[in-house]
Tab-separated table of C-alpha atoms and ligand atoms in Angstrom:
chain	number	residue	atom	x	y	z
A	1	UNK	CA	-28.148	24.933	-2.813
A	2	UNK	CA	-26.334	21.777	-1.797
A	3	UNK	CA	-24.160	22.085	1.311
A	4	UNK	CA	-21.384	20.580	-0.833
A	5	UNK	CA	-21.092	23.899	-2.617
A	6	UNK	CA	-20.813	26.118	0.420
A	7	UNK	CA	-17.405	27.435	1.520
A	8	UNK	CA	-15.445	26.181	4.491
A	9	UNK	CA	-12.693	28.124	6.267
A	10	UNK	CA	-9.718	26.269	7.714
A	11	UNK	CA	-7.239	28.384	9.696
A	12	UNK	CA	-8.036	31.444	7.591
A	13	UNK	CA	-8.045	29.583	4.254
A	14	UNK	CA	-11.444	29.787	2.603
A	15	UNK	CA	-12.076	26.676	0.534
A	16	UNK	CA	-14.892	27.410	-1.937
A	17	UNK	CA	-16.663	24.056	-1.523
A	18	UNK	CA	-16.519	20.952	0.675
A	19	UNK	CA	-14.873	18.668	-1.855
A	20	UNK	CA	-11.194	17.717	-1.751
A	21	UNK	CA	-9.347	15.515	-4.201
A	22	UNK	CA	-8.121	12.516	-2.184
A	23	UNK	CA	-4.366	11.862	-2.291
A	24	UNK	CA	-3.674	9.216	-4.926
A	25	UNK	CA	-0.283	7.840	-5.898
A	26	UNK	CA	0.083	7.803	-9.655
A	27	UNK	CA	3.749	6.864	-10.212
A	28	UNK	CA	4.254	9.218	-13.129
A	29	UNK	CA	7.265	11.144	-11.804
A	30	UNK	CA	10.393	9.457	-13.189
A	31	UNK	CA	13.463	10.327	-11.129
A	32	UNK	CA	11.099	11.762	-8.503
A	33	UNK	CA	10.377	14.859	-10.596
A	34	UNK	CA	6.770	15.752	-11.485
A	35	UNK	CA	6.654	16.975	-15.064
A	36	UNK	CA	4.268	18.877	-17.305
A	37	UNK	CA	1.890	15.901	-17.509
A	38	UNK	CA	1.507	15.893	-13.723
A	39	UNK	CA	0.819	19.650	-13.696
A	40	UNK	CA	-1.794	19.187	-16.426
A	41	UNK	CA	-3.446	16.320	-14.492
A	42	UNK	CA	-3.937	18.492	-11.405
A	43	UNK	CA	-4.843	21.582	-13.480
A	44	UNK	CA	-7.758	19.685	-15.005
A	45	UNK	CA	-9.151	18.784	-11.573
A	46	UNK	CA	-8.820	22.447	-10.484
A	47	UNK	CA	-10.588	23.516	-13.662
A	48	UNK	CA	-13.245	20.930	-12.853
A	49	UNK	CA	-14.025	22.734	-9.599
A	50	UNK	CA	-12.339	20.703	-6.815
A	51	UNK	CA	-12.259	22.868	-3.654
A	52	UNK	CA	-8.881	21.613	-2.379
A	53	UNK	CA	-6.543	19.379	-4.341
A	54	UNK	CA	-4.479	17.069	-2.139
A	55	UNK	CA	-1.597	15.630	-4.134
A	56	UNK	CA	-0.482	12.051	-4.407
A	57	UNK	CA	1.920	11.074	-1.628
A	58	UNK	CA	5.259	12.819	-2.266
A	59	UNK	CA	8.247	11.808	-0.209
A	60	UNK	CA	10.702	13.456	2.159
A	61	UNK	CA	14.483	13.488	1.785
A	62	UNK	CA	15.427	10.132	3.311
A	63	UNK	CA	17.012	7.100	1.681
A	64	UNK	CA	14.268	4.705	0.531
A	65	UNK	CA	11.427	7.045	1.578
A	66	UNK	CA	9.570	5.852	-1.518
A	67	UNK	CA	8.806	2.268	-2.470
A	68	UNK	CA	8.313	2.811	-6.180
A	69	UNK	CA	10.505	4.578	-8.703
A	70	UNK	CA	7.650	6.691	-10.100
A	71	UNK	CA	6.747	8.328	-6.780
A	72	UNK	CA	7.643	12.034	-6.665
A	73	UNK	CA	10.043	13.696	-4.227
A	74	UNK	CA	9.134	16.797	-2.287
A	75	UNK	CA	12.755	17.884	-1.992
A	76	UNK	CA	15.609	18.807	-4.288
A	77	UNK	CA	15.752	21.565	-6.875
A	78	UNK	CA	14.214	19.716	-9.826
A	79	UNK	CA	11.292	18.118	-7.978
A	80	UNK	CA	10.452	21.347	-6.154
A	81	UNK	CA	10.516	23.232	-9.474
A	82	UNK	CA	8.119	20.604	-10.837
A	83	UNK	CA	5.779	21.069	-7.880
A	84	UNK	CA	6.016	24.833	-8.272
A	85	UNK	CA	4.661	24.413	-11.802
A	86	UNK	CA	1.836	22.244	-10.433
A	87	UNK	CA	0.930	24.929	-7.884
A	88	UNK	CA	0.970	27.613	-10.607
A	89	UNK	CA	-1.251	25.471	-12.850
A	90	UNK	CA	-3.770	24.851	-10.058
A	91	UNK	CA	-3.757	28.508	-8.967
A	92	UNK	CA	-4.187	29.551	-12.596
A	93	UNK	CA	-7.581	27.823	-12.514
A	94	UNK	CA	-8.468	29.428	-9.179
A	95	UNK	CA	-7.840	26.161	-7.315
A	96	UNK	CA	-6.150	25.408	-3.992
A	97	UNK	CA	-3.347	22.879	-3.534
A	98	UNK	CA	-1.887	20.841	-0.656
A	99	UNK	CA	0.899	18.291	-1.144
A	100	UNK	CA	0.642	15.057	0.841
A	101	UNK	CA	4.030	14.636	2.536
A	102	UNK	CA	4.984	10.975	2.910
A	103	UNK	CA	7.566	8.372	3.906
A	104	UNK	CA	6.630	4.805	3.028
A	105	UNK	CA	8.776	3.278	5.804
A	106	UNK	CA	8.694	-0.509	5.726
A	107	UNK	CA	6.060	-1.120	3.082
A	108	UNK	CA	7.668	-3.284	0.433
A	109	UNK	CA	8.435	-2.094	-3.078
A	110	UNK	CA	5.588	-2.688	-5.489
A	111	UNK	CA	7.838	-4.353	-8.062
A	112	UNK	CA	9.986	-6.917	-6.233
A	113	UNK	CA	12.048	-7.466	-9.382
A	114	UNK	CA	13.415	-3.931	-8.928
A	115	UNK	CA	15.601	-4.219	-5.840
A	116	UNK	CA	15.941	-1.130	-3.683
A	117	UNK	CA	19.375	0.511	-3.672
A	118	UNK	CA	19.607	0.599	0.131
A	119	UNK	CA	17.806	-0.849	3.117
A	120	UNK	CA	14.449	0.758	3.963
A	121	UNK	CA	13.830	2.057	7.489
A	122	UNK	CA	11.064	1.885	10.054
A	123	UNK	CA	10.499	1.741	13.784
A	124	UNK	CA	11.463	-1.890	14.383
A	125	UNK	CA	12.464	-3.603	11.141
A	126	UNK	CA	9.025	-5.205	10.733
A	127	UNK	CA	6.510	-5.039	7.893
A	128	UNK	CA	3.953	-6.632	10.185
A	129	UNK	CA	4.177	-8.754	13.338
A	130	UNK	CA	6.450	-11.730	12.668
A	131	UNK	CA	7.504	-10.409	9.242
A	132	UNK	CA	10.942	-8.785	9.411
A	133	UNK	CA	11.780	-6.274	6.681
A	134	UNK	CA	14.315	-3.460	6.409
A	135	UNK	CA	16.026	-2.010	9.444
A	136	UNK	CA	15.104	-0.384	12.736
A	137	UNK	CA	15.804	3.345	12.830
A	138	UNK	CA	18.525	4.653	15.137
A	139	UNK	CA	17.926	7.682	17.326
A	140	UNK	CA	19.715	9.768	14.682
A	141	UNK	CA	17.557	8.320	11.896
A	142	UNK	CA	14.417	9.315	13.795
A	143	UNK	CA	15.645	12.872	14.430
A	144	UNK	CA	16.810	13.278	10.828
A	145	UNK	CA	13.481	11.964	9.515
A	146	UNK	CA	11.519	14.484	11.578
A	147	UNK	CA	13.775	17.182	10.111
A	148	UNK	CA	13.132	15.840	6.602
A	149	UNK	CA	9.355	16.177	7.075
A	150	UNK	CA	9.913	19.741	8.265
A	151	UNK	CA	12.139	20.535	5.282
A	152	UNK	CA	9.474	19.361	2.798
A	153	UNK	CA	6.619	21.121	4.576
A	154	UNK	CA	8.592	24.363	4.773
A	155	UNK	CA	9.344	24.142	1.043
A	156	UNK	CA	5.618	23.683	0.384
A	157	UNK	CA	4.664	26.751	2.391
A	158	UNK	CA	7.425	28.806	0.786
A	159	UNK	CA	6.341	27.925	-2.749
A	160	UNK	CA	2.781	29.017	-2.013
A	161	UNK	CA	0.965	25.748	-1.349
A	162	UNK	CA	-2.343	26.573	0.321
A	163	UNK	CA	-2.157	23.798	2.929
A	164	UNK	CA	0.040	20.817	3.813
A	165	UNK	CA	-1.141	17.261	4.505
A	166	UNK	CA	0.992	14.741	6.408
A	167	UNK	CA	0.360	11.060	5.607
A	168	UNK	CA	-0.065	9.373	8.970
A	169	UNK	CA	-2.343	6.578	7.716
A	170	UNK	CA	-2.554	3.168	5.983
A	171	UNK	CA	0.542	1.495	7.457
A	172	UNK	CA	3.277	3.813	6.184
A	173	UNK	CA	6.051	5.247	8.368
A	174	UNK	CA	4.109	7.512	10.744
A	175	UNK	CA	1.404	4.849	11.122
A	176	UNK	CA	4.124	2.220	11.703
A	177	UNK	CA	5.136	4.193	14.797
A	178	UNK	CA	1.504	4.305	16.036
A	179	UNK	CA	0.967	0.551	15.806
A	180	UNK	CA	2.307	-2.000	18.308
A	181	UNK	CA	2.445	-4.509	15.436
A	182	UNK	CA	5.272	-2.558	13.789
A	183	UNK	CA	6.610	-0.473	16.682
A	184	UNK	CA	8.227	-2.689	19.292
A	185	UNK	CA	10.710	-0.110	20.508
A	186	UNK	CA	11.397	0.336	24.182
A	187	UNK	CA	12.925	3.817	23.909
A	188	UNK	CA	11.062	7.148	23.925
A	189	UNK	CA	9.622	6.403	20.442
A	190	UNK	CA	7.769	3.260	21.507
A	191	UNK	CA	6.077	1.483	24.382
A	192	UNK	CA	3.174	-0.803	25.249
A	193	UNK	CA	0.284	1.721	25.098
A	194	UNK	CA	-0.737	3.917	22.145
A	195	UNK	CA	0.155	7.148	24.011
A	196	UNK	CA	3.721	5.777	24.323
A	197	UNK	CA	3.915	5.499	20.534
A	198	UNK	CA	2.635	8.982	19.738
A	199	UNK	CA	5.846	10.944	20.071
A	200	UNK	CA	7.120	10.525	16.500
A	201	UNK	CA	3.929	11.896	14.937
A	202	UNK	CA	3.494	14.608	17.568
A	203	UNK	CA	7.061	15.814	17.093
A	204	UNK	CA	6.597	15.966	13.319
A	205	UNK	CA	3.299	17.810	13.609
A	206	UNK	CA	4.728	20.268	16.148
A	207	UNK	CA	7.885	20.998	14.177
A	208	UNK	CA	5.999	21.308	10.889
A	209	UNK	CA	3.481	23.625	12.547
A	210	UNK	CA	6.317	25.945	13.571
A	211	UNK	CA	7.917	25.821	10.135
A	212	UNK	CA	4.848	26.661	8.044
A	213	UNK	CA	3.436	29.625	9.943
A	214	UNK	CA	-0.256	30.045	9.297
A	215	UNK	CA	-0.507	27.523	6.465
A	216	UNK	CA	-3.243	25.028	7.412
A	217	UNK	CA	-1.920	21.627	8.487
A	218	UNK	CA	-3.960	18.486	7.813
A	219	UNK	CA	-3.008	15.073	9.190
A	220	UNK	CA	-4.370	11.892	7.610
A	221	UNK	CA	-4.993	8.926	9.914
A	222	UNK	CA	-6.742	5.555	9.626
A	223	UNK	CA	-7.940	2.837	11.965
A	224	UNK	CA	-7.048	0.160	9.367
A	225	UNK	CA	-3.733	-0.375	7.672
A	226	UNK	CA	-2.605	-2.413	4.695
A	227	UNK	CA	-0.793	-4.869	6.960
A	228	UNK	CA	-4.113	-5.670	8.669
A	229	UNK	CA	-7.349	-4.376	7.168
A	230	UNK	CA	-9.212	-5.317	10.346
A	231	UNK	CA	-6.919	-3.345	12.630
A	232	UNK	CA	-8.489	-0.734	14.874
A	233	UNK	CA	-5.855	1.433	16.508
A	234	UNK	CA	-8.457	2.956	18.796
A	235	UNK	CA	-11.260	0.480	19.533
A	236	UNK	CA	-13.129	2.831	21.914
A	237	UNK	CA	-13.936	6.558	21.948
A	238	UNK	CA	-11.661	6.999	24.966
A	239	UNK	CA	-8.752	5.528	23.059
A	240	UNK	CA	-9.667	7.525	19.964
A	241	UNK	CA	-9.513	10.722	21.951
A	242	UNK	CA	-6.205	9.683	23.529
A	243	UNK	CA	-4.811	9.098	20.022
A	244	UNK	CA	-6.063	12.242	18.323
A	245	UNK	CA	-5.919	14.894	21.070
A	246	UNK	CA	-2.085	15.032	21.259
A	247	UNK	CA	-1.933	15.441	17.469
A	248	UNK	CA	-4.259	18.431	17.651
A	249	UNK	CA	-2.411	19.859	20.643
A	250	UNK	CA	0.791	19.551	18.606
A	251	UNK	CA	-0.706	21.730	15.873
A	252	UNK	CA	-2.853	19.795	13.378
A	253	UNK	CA	-5.721	21.996	12.161
A	254	UNK	CA	-7.784	19.224	10.585
A	255	UNK	CA	-7.782	15.444	10.784
A	256	UNK	CA	-8.426	13.599	7.529
A	257	UNK	CA	-10.024	10.376	8.722
A	258	UNK	CA	-9.570	7.643	6.138
A	259	UNK	CA	-12.165	4.899	5.784
A	260	UNK	CA	-13.381	2.732	2.913
A	261	UNK	CA	-17.062	3.781	2.962
A	262	UNK	CA	-17.947	7.142	4.471
A	263	UNK	CA	-21.370	5.979	5.683
A	264	UNK	CA	-20.054	3.201	7.930
A	265	UNK	CA	-20.452	3.852	11.664
A	266	UNK	CA	-17.277	3.893	13.733
A	267	UNK	CA	-18.810	2.716	17.012
A	268	UNK	CA	-22.188	1.161	16.073
A	269	UNK	CA	-22.323	-0.462	19.492
A	270	UNK	CA	-22.725	3.068	20.907
A	271	UNK	CA	-24.780	5.085	18.421
A	272	UNK	CA	-26.189	2.423	16.124
A	273	UNK	CA	-25.906	1.393	12.486
A	274	UNK	CA	-26.528	4.962	11.322
A	275	UNK	CA	-24.123	6.398	13.870
A	276	UNK	CA	-21.243	8.773	13.347
A	277	UNK	CA	-18.454	7.699	11.044
A	278	UNK	CA	-14.719	7.884	11.872
A	279	UNK	CA	-14.461	11.590	10.982
A	280	UNK	CA	-17.674	12.229	12.885
A	281	UNK	CA	-16.387	10.676	16.082
A	282	UNK	CA	-13.039	12.470	15.850
A	283	UNK	CA	-14.859	15.788	15.420
A	284	UNK	CA	-17.242	15.040	18.287
A	285	UNK	CA	-14.440	14.040	20.662
A	286	UNK	CA	-11.974	16.801	19.825
A	287	UNK	CA	-13.980	19.652	18.332
A	288	UNK	CA	-11.584	20.076	15.399
A	289	UNK	CA	-12.655	20.139	11.751
A	290	UNK	CA	-12.485	16.783	10.010
A	291	UNK	CA	-12.476	15.452	6.467
A	292	UNK	CA	-14.090	12.149	5.577
A	293	UNK	CA	-13.576	9.918	2.529
A	294	UNK	CA	-14.621	6.611	1.068
A	295	UNK	CA	-16.544	5.441	-1.999
A	296	UNK	CA	-18.173	8.766	-2.828
A	297	UNK	CA	-19.823	8.623	-6.225
A	298	UNK	CA	-19.014	4.952	-6.894
A	299	UNK	CA	-20.615	1.565	-6.430
A	300	UNK	CA	-17.645	-0.159	-4.772
A	301	UNK	CA	-14.842	0.646	-2.335
A	302	UNK	CA	-11.183	1.190	-3.194
A	303	UNK	CA	-9.618	-2.041	-1.935
A	304	UNK	CA	-10.039	-3.449	-5.436
A	305	UNK	CA	-8.861	-0.255	-7.133
A	306	UNK	CA	-5.548	-1.586	-8.375
A	307	UNK	CA	-6.627	-4.799	-10.083
A	308	UNK	CA	-9.403	-5.330	-12.616
A	309	UNK	CA	-11.923	-3.131	-10.804
A	310	UNK	CA	-14.938	-1.845	-12.720
A	311	UNK	CA	-17.283	0.309	-10.674
A	312	UNK	CA	-20.470	2.081	-11.662
A	313	UNK	CA	-21.088	5.753	-10.970
A	314	UNK	CA	-23.346	6.242	-7.953
A	315	UNK	CA	-25.093	9.555	-8.266
A	316	UNK	CA	-27.061	9.608	-5.029
A	317	UNK	CA	-25.250	12.115	-2.831
A	318	UNK	CA	-28.120	12.791	-0.430
A	319	UNK	CA	-26.676	10.825	2.477
A	320	UNK	CA	-23.348	12.659	2.087
A	321	UNK	CA	-25.111	16.019	2.064
A	322	UNK	CA	-27.210	15.099	5.057
A	323	UNK	CA	-24.150	14.176	7.116
A	324	UNK	CA	-22.281	17.385	6.252
A	325	UNK	CA	-25.421	19.424	6.950
A	326	UNK	CA	-25.675	17.774	10.356
A	327	UNK	CA	-22.093	18.888	11.053
A	328	UNK	CA	-20.834	15.300	11.375
A	329	UNK	CA	-17.698	16.296	9.376
A	330	UNK	CA	-16.723	19.351	7.360
A	331	UNK	CA	-15.208	18.161	4.100
A	332	UNK	CA	-15.238	15.061	1.934
A	333	UNK	CA	-12.359	13.718	-0.130
A	334	UNK	CA	-13.168	12.097	-3.460
A	335	UNK	CA	-10.653	9.683	-4.943
A	336	UNK	CA	-11.351	7.337	-7.838
A	337	UNK	CA	-14.408	9.255	-9.044
A	338	UNK	CA	-11.994	12.124	-9.773
A	339	UNK	CA	-9.655	9.851	-11.702
A	340	UNK	CA	-12.610	8.779	-13.826
A	341	UNK	CA	-14.136	12.271	-14.060
A	342	UNK	CA	-11.741	15.245	-13.814
A	343	UNK	CA	-14.845	17.467	-13.923
A	344	UNK	CA	-16.798	15.433	-11.324
A	345	UNK	CA	-17.351	18.481	-9.099
A	346	UNK	CA	-18.646	20.719	-11.895
A	347	UNK	CA	-20.957	18.021	-13.202
A	348	UNK	CA	-22.408	17.402	-9.737
A	349	UNK	CA	-22.901	21.134	-9.223
A	350	UNK	CA	-24.708	21.459	-12.536
A	351	UNK	CA	-26.816	18.356	-11.934
A	352	UNK	CA	-25.306	16.545	-14.947
A	353	UNK	CA	-25.128	13.318	-12.962
A	354	UNK	CA	-26.043	11.052	-15.854
A	355	UNK	CA	-22.773	12.065	-17.543
A	356	UNK	CA	-20.555	10.723	-14.726
A	357	UNK	CA	-18.452	7.629	-15.437
A	358	UNK	CA	-17.540	4.768	-13.142
A	359	UNK	CA	-13.918	3.975	-12.283
A	360	UNK	CA	-11.889	1.183	-13.866
A	361	UNK	CA	-8.415	0.024	-12.774
A	362	UNK	CA	-7.105	0.419	-16.306
A	363	UNK	CA	-7.492	4.184	-15.859
A	364	UNK	CA	-4.339	4.037	-13.723
A	365	UNK	CA	-2.289	3.207	-16.814
A	366	UNK	CA	-2.313	6.797	-17.959
A	367	UNK	CA	-2.367	10.234	-16.416
A	368	UNK	CA	-5.405	11.751	-18.061
B	1	FMN	C1	-4.730	4.736	-7.176
B	1	FMN	C2	-4.825	5.111	-5.737
B	1	FMN	C3	-3.709	5.633	-5.084
B	1	FMN	C4	-3.785	6.017	-3.736
B	1	FMN	N1	-2.696	6.615	-3.149
B	1	FMN	C5	-2.816	7.160	-1.902
B	1	FMN	C6	-1.786	7.979	-1.361
B	1	FMN	O1	-0.742	8.259	-1.985
B	1	FMN	N2	-1.971	8.479	-0.115
B	1	FMN	C7	-3.108	8.227	0.615
B	1	FMN	O2	-3.233	8.706	1.741
B	1	FMN	N3	-4.102	7.455	0.101
B	1	FMN	C8	-4.001	6.961	-1.138
B	1	FMN	N4	-5.061	6.266	-1.695
B	1	FMN	C9	-6.351	6.190	-0.957
B	1	FMN	C10	-7.263	7.361	-1.379
B	1	FMN	O3	-6.765	8.599	-0.925
B	1	FMN	C11	-8.696	7.213	-0.841
B	1	FMN	O4	-8.655	7.212	0.566
B	1	FMN	C12	-9.371	5.943	-1.335
B	1	FMN	O5	-9.210	5.799	-2.739
B	1	FMN	C13	-10.868	5.956	-1.017
B	1	FMN	O6	-11.498	7.013	-1.704
B	1	FMN	P1	-12.439	6.698	-2.980
B	1	FMN	O7	-13.354	5.597	-2.553
B	1	FMN	O8	-13.143	8.009	-3.232
B	1	FMN	O9	-11.541	6.282	-4.094
B	1	FMN	C14	-5.004	5.843	-3.027
B	1	FMN	C15	-6.104	5.276	-3.682
B	1	FMN	C16	-6.040	4.927	-5.013
B	1	FMN	C17	-7.262	4.399	-5.692
């Protein structure tokens, strides 16, 4: 049997296989409230056999935490009731569900013709170096934002979500604190070296850990961000350990290490072109479970996902299996292939690979 279909236990939660649905923003929650169509969308992926469904990014209770009007809230009576229905739908199929808790910080709105009602917030009022946007957060803003993450995570645990993921990747708020390009603060939330800029994330992880009891806590991180695709927050293993260790010490159970192509080596100068990937290095350096991601089941990576992309299905999963078998990382997230094929996992398990479809950007137009 393929290693992909063996269980994995994370902080007491047994996930029936190694495949997670990657978090993917879909913008189908008008007024921030996920409706019956959203519940049906996730139910189909649970029915299709996904081991752990990670939701689209869903935002905390802060002004301008989202940068598009269709992004769901993870706070407030109506949105939480909507998520409760999603959890019931996923559980009804025997699936497991984790919301991805998010604050978009100083990433601009996707539709500039729809002005935001108030000024967005971030560490230093910068979208990227030399590009001012929004406002710098006050001490009170920072404290209140940490509390807002805790409030959402607690609500998730209380409604029976099986795990919680925090979005610390890709240039959104938590990542904006990590990066010197967007965090130029000289107070306790910033400083010249990466360890000086860790406090915001570590405080969130620690406070969320306390609030959710034994619910597994996953933190997503990335070397790249959308402000600079070539960015590497931690260019050496020493720096990578200095970045990730405090997050684990604060209470993260698993790091979800985002990259574009899961087979790409993180430090080829050390272990060669077939060396460990990002998740592999984080696991090696820290010993914690990791999740990888990037172009599984498709012929092209996701940077073109939003505009006119047409990818073919790639049905050779042997390299993925080999890496999990070797213990390089523990789970794999699958994104676009699960938009194109709600039953991707079941088809792979049954060897019906010829039936898998490629992904096309136009699939984002509807929630199928
Ligand atoms: C439509 C779309 C929306 C996405 N939204 C999010 C998101 O809300 N949060 C996040 O962490 N990543 C998001 N991503 C990145 C995916 O989680 C994933 O890392 C990326 O698509 C690579 O996986 P894939 O090659 O299997 O698609 C999104 C990707 C796509 C295609």
